[in-house]
Short mmCIF file of C-alpha atoms in Angstrom, two decimals:
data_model
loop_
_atom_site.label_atom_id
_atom_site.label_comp_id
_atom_site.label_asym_id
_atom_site.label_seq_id
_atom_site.Cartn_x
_atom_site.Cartn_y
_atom_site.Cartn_z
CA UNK O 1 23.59 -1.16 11.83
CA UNK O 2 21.08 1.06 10.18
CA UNK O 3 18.01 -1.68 9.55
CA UNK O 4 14.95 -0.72 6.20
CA UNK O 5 11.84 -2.26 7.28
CA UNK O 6 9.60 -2.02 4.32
CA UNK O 7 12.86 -2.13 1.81
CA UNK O 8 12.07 -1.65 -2.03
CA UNK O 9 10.30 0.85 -1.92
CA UNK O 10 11.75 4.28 -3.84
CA UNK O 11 11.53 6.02 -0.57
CA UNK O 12 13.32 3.10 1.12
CA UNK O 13 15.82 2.92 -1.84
CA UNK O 14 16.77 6.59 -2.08
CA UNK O 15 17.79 6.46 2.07
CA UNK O 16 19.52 3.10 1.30
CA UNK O 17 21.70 4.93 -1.09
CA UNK O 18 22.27 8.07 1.30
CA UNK O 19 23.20 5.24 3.84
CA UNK O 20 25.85 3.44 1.89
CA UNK O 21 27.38 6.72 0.26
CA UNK O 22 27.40 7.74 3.53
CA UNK O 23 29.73 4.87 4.80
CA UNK O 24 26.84 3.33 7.05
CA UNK O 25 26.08 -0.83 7.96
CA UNK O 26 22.56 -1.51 5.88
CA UNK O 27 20.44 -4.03 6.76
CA UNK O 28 17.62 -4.43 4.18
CA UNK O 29 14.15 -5.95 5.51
CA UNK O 30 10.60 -7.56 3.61
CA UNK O 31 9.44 -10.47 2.21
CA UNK O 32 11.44 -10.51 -0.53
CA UNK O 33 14.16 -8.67 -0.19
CA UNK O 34 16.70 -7.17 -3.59
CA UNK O 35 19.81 -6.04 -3.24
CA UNK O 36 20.08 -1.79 -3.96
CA UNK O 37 23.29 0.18 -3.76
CA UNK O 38 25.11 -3.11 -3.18
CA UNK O 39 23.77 -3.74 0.15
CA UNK O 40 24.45 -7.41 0.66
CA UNK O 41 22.79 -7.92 3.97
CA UNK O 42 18.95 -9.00 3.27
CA UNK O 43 16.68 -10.47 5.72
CA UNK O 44 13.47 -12.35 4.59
CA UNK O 45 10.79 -11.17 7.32
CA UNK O 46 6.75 -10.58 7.78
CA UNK O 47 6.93 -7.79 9.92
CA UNK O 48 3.18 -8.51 10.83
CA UNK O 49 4.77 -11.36 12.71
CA UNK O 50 6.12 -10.05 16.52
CA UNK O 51 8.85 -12.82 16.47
CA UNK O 52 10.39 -12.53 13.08
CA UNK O 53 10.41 -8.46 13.61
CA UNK O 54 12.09 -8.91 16.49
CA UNK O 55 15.21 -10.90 14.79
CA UNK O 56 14.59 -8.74 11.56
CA UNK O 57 15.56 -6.00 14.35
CA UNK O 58 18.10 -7.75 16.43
CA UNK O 59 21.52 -5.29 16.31
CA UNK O 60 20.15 -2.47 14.78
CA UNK O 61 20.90 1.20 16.33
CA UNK O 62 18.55 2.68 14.07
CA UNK O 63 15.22 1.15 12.61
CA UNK O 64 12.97 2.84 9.51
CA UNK O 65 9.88 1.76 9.22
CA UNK O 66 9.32 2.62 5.52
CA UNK O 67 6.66 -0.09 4.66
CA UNK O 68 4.20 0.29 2.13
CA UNK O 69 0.66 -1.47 2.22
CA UNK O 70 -2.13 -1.98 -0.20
CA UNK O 71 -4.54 0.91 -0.85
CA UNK O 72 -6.83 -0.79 0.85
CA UNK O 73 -8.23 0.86 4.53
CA UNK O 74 -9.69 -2.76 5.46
CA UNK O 75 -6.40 -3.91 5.09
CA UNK O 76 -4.82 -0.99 6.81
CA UNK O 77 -7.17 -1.38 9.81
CA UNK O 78 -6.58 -4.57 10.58
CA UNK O 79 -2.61 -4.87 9.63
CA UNK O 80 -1.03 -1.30 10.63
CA UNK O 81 -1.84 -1.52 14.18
CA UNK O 82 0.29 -4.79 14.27
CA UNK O 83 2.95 -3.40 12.13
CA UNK O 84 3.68 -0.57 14.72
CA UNK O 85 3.11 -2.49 17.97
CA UNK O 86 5.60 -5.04 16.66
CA UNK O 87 7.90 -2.51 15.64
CA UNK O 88 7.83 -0.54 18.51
CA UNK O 89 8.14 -4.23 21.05
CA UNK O 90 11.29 -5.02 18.95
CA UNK O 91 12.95 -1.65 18.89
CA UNK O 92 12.45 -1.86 22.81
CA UNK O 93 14.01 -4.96 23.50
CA UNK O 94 16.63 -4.65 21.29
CA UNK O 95 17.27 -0.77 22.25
CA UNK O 96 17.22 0.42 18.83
CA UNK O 97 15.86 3.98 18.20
CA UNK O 98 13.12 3.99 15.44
CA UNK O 99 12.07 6.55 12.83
CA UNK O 100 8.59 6.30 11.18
CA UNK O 101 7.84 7.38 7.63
CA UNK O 102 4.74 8.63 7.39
CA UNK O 103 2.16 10.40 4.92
CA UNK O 104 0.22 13.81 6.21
CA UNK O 105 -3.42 11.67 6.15
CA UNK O 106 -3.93 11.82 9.76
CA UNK O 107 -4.35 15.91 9.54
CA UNK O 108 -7.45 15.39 7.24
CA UNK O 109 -7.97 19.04 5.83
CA UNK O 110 -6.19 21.99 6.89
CA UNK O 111 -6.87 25.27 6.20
CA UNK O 112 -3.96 26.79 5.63
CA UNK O 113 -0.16 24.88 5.64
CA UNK O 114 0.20 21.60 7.21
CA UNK O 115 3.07 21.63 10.03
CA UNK O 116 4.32 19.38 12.56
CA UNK O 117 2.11 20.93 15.23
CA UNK O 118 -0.95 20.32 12.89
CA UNK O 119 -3.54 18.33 15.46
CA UNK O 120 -4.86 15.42 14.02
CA UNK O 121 -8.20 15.98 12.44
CA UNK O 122 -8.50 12.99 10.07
CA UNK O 123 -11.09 13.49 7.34
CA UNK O 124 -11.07 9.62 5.84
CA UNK O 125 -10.68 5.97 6.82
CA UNK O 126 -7.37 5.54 6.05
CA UNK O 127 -6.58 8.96 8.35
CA UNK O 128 -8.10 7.40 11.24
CA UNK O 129 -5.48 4.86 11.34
CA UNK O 130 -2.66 6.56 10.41
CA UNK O 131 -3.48 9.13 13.49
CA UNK O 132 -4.05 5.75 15.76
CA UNK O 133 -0.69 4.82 14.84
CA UNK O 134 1.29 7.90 15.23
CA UNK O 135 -0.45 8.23 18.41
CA UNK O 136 0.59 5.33 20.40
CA UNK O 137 4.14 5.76 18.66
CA UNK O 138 4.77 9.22 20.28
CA UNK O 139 2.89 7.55 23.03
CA UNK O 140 5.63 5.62 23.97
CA UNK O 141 8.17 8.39 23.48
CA UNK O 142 5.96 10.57 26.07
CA UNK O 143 6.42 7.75 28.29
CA UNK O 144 9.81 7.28 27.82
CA UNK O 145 9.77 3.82 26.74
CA UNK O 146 11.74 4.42 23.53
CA UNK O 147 13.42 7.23 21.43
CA UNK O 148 11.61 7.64 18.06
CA UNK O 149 10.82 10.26 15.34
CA UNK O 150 7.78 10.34 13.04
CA UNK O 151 9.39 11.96 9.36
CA UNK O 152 6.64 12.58 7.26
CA UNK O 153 5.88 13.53 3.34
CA UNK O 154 3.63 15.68 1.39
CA UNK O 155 2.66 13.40 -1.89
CA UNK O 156 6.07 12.51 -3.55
CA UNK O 157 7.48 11.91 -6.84
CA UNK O 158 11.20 11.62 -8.36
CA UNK O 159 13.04 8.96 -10.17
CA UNK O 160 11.52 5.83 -9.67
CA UNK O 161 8.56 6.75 -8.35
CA UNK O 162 6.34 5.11 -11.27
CA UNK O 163 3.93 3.13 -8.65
CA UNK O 164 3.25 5.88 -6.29
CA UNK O 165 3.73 8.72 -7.25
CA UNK O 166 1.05 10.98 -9.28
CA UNK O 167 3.35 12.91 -11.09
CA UNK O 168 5.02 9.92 -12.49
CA UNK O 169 1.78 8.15 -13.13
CA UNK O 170 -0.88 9.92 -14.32
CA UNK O 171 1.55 12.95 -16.40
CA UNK O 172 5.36 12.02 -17.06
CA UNK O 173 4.46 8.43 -17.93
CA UNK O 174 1.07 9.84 -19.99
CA UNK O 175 2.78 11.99 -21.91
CA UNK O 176 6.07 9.39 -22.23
CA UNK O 177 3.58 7.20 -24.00
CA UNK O 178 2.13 10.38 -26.11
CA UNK O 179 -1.51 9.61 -24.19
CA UNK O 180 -3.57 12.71 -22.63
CA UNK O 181 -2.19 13.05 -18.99
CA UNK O 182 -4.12 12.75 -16.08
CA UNK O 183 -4.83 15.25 -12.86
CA UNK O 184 -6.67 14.49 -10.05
CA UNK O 185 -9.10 17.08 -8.22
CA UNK O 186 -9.07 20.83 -9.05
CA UNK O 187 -6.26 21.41 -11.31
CA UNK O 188 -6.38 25.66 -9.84
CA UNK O 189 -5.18 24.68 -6.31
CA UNK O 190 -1.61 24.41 -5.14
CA UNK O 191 -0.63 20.90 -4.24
CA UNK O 192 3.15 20.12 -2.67
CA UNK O 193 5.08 17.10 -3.42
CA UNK O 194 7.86 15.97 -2.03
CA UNK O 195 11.33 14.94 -4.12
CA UNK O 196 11.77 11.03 -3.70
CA UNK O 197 16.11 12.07 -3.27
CA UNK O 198 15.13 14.54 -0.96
CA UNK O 199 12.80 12.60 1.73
CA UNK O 200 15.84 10.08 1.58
CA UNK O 201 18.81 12.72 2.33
CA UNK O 202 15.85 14.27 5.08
CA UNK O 203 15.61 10.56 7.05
CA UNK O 204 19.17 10.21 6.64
CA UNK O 205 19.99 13.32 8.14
CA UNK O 206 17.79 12.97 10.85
CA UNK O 207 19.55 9.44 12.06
CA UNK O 208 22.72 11.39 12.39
CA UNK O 209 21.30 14.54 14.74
CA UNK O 210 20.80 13.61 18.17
CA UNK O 211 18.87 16.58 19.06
CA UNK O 212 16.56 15.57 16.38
CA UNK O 213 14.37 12.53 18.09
CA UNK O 214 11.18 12.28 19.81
CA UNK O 215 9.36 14.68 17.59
CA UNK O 216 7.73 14.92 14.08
CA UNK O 217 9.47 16.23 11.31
CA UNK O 218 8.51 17.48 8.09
CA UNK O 219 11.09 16.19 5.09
CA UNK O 220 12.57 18.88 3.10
CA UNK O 221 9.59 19.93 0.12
CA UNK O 222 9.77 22.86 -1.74
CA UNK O 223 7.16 25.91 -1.17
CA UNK O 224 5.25 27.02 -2.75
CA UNK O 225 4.34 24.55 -5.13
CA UNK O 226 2.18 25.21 -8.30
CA UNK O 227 -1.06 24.16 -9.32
CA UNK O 228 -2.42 21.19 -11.46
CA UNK O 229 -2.15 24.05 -14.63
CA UNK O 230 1.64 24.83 -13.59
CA UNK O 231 2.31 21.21 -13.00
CA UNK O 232 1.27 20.02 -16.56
CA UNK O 233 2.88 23.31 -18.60
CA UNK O 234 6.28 22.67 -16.71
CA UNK O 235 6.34 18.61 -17.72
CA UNK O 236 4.95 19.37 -21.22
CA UNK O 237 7.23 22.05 -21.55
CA UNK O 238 10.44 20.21 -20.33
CA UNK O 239 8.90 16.93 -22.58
CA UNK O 240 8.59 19.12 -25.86
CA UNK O 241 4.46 18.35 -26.07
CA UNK O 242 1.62 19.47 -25.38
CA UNK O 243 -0.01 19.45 -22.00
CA UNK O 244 -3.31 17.78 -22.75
CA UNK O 245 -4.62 16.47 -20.01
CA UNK O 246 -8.39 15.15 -18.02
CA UNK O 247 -9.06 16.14 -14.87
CA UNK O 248 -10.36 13.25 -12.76
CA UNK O 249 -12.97 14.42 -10.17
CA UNK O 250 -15.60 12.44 -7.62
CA UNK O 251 -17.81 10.74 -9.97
CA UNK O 252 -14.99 9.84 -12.79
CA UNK O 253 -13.37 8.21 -9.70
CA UNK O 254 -16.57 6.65 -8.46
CA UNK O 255 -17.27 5.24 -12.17
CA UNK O 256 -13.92 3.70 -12.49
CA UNK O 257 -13.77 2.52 -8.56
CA UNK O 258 -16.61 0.29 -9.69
CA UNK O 259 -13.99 -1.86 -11.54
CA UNK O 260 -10.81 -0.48 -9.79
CA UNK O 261 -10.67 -1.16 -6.25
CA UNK O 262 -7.23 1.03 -5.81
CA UNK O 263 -9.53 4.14 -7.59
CA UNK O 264 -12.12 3.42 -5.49
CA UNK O 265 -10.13 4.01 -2.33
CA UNK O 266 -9.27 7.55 -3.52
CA UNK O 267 -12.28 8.71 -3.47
CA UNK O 268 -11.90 9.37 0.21
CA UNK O 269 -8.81 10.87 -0.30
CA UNK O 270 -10.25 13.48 -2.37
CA UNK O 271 -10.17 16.27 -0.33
CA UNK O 272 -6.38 16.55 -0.57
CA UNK O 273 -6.86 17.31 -4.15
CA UNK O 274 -10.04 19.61 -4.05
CA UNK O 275 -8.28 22.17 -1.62
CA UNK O 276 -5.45 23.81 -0.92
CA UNK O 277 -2.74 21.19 -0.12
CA UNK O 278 0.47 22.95 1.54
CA UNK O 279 2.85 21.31 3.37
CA UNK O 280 5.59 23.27 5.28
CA UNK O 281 8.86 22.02 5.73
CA UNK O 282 10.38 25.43 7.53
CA UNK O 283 11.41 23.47 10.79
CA UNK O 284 13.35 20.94 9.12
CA UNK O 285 14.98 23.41 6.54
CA UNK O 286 15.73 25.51 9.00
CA UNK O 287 17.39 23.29 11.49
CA UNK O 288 19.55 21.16 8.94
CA UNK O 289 20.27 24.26 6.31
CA UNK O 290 19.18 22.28 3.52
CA UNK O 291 17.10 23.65 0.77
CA UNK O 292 14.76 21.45 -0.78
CA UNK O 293 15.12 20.47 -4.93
CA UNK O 294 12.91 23.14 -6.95
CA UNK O 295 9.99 21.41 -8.71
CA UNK O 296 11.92 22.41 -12.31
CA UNK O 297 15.04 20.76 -11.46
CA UNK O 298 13.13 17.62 -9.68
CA UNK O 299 10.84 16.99 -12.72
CA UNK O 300 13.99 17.11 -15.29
CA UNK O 301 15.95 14.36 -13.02
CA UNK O 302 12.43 12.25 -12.85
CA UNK O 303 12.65 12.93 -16.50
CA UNK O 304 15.79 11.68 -17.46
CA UNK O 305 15.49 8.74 -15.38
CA UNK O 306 14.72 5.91 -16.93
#
């Protein structure tokens, strides 16, 4: 039994799919559970709560935790540390091995490409808890208390992706609509992002490869990646129009934070779009021979999906 905590969200969906082509038991896990590549097995469960994570959990021989929160840090702070410590105290008693999706937040900024030896250096809020987390995960891997990878993701877009990710957002969807597209930061620094198909084939493949666990993994992402400018010409160009776009920097985000609280909490986040943002994949490409979707093929499936 393969278990989704967190299920409906793309990431969650796109590994669902790689589970069930792949033959696999899917169990599919939130508050409100929908059906996705057929899966019929849903279970209605507040993973915030230690005793309905546990049955959520119950039978599993492999648990993602793929859950998605609010932008919120106040939120994060006071629910994430729950999530994890229930997660981890249900994978333990029922013996299932765990794999945690994560974001790259807890390496603040990095000069130079982000890899899974990166120390944690976080440079927001939201960073401090995410490195909290991942800490007393591997934690309990160090102390041999369960087996567990953390499988993390640069920014990600891809089909579906229309609520998180920025490519989808704030250009593809823009320029959909024939409004001026939007770009966050510098548009002359590079900036990876992950495919949404590719971070599910990545987790998937990492379930099946015992010599994988107890260690962080980057998920397959394509480098190097272009800029904001090479970004917008290769949408525009593969949407027929032109790439007009705003760039949103610190005080456009401040302005609109005053009536947006999800803007708002980018401002923090900032950095990642002000500086170089590189995220290296080698060790994972490497080990599992799989090359990662080119931006120009990624963009025309996000494209065409509909």
């Amino acid at each position: 039994m393969y278990t989704i905590l967190g299920a409906g969200g793309v990431i969650a969906n796109e590994l669902a799919k790689e589970l069930v082509a792949n033959g696999k038991k899917v169990r599919l896990v939130s508050r409100s559970p929908k059906s996705t590549a057929g899966i019929t097995d849903l279970v209605s469960a507040n993973i915030t709560d230690a005793e309905q994570t546990r049955k959520a959990v119950a039978g599993s021989a492999v648990v993602f935790l793929t859950a998605g929160l609010k932008y919120d840090h106040k939120l994060w702070a006071a629910t994430w540390p729950v999530i994890m410590t229930n997660v981890i105290n249900a994978c333990k008693a029922t013996g299932a091995k765990l794999i945690f999706f994560d974001n790259v937040y807890s390496y603040g900024l990095v000069n130079g490409p982000m890899k899974e030896d990166t120390p944690y250096n976080p440079s927001s809020k939201k960073g401090k808890i995410r490195a909290a987390i991942a800490t007393q995960l591997m934690n309990e891997v160090k102390a041999g208390n369960i087996t567990a990878t953390i499988a993390r993701a640069a920014d990600f877009y891809g089909p579906g992706a229309d609520k998180t990710g920025f490519l989808n957002l704030l250009i593809i969807d823009k320029f959909r609509k024939k409004n001026t597209a939007m770009w966050l930061g510098k548009d002359d620094v590079t900036h990876s992002y992950t495919f949404t198909p590719d971070a599910g084939k990545g987790l998937y493949l990492l379930s099946q490869d015992d010599s994988s666990w107890n260690q962080v993994w980057h998920l397959p992402t394509t480098n190097p990646a272009p800029d904001g400018k090479g970004y917008m010409r290769m949408i525009a160009q593969q949407m027929g129009v032109k790439p007009k776009y705003l760039k949103l920097g610190g005080f456009l985000i401040r302005l609109s934070g005053l009536f947006d609280s999800t803007i708002k909490e980018l401002g923090e986040m900032l950095y990642q779009n002000n500086y170089p943002y590189i995220f290296d994949s080698s060790k994972f490409e490497k080990h599992f021979n799989m090359k990662p979707t080119s931006y120009e093929e990624g963009i025309k499936q996000t494209i065409q999906f509909e």
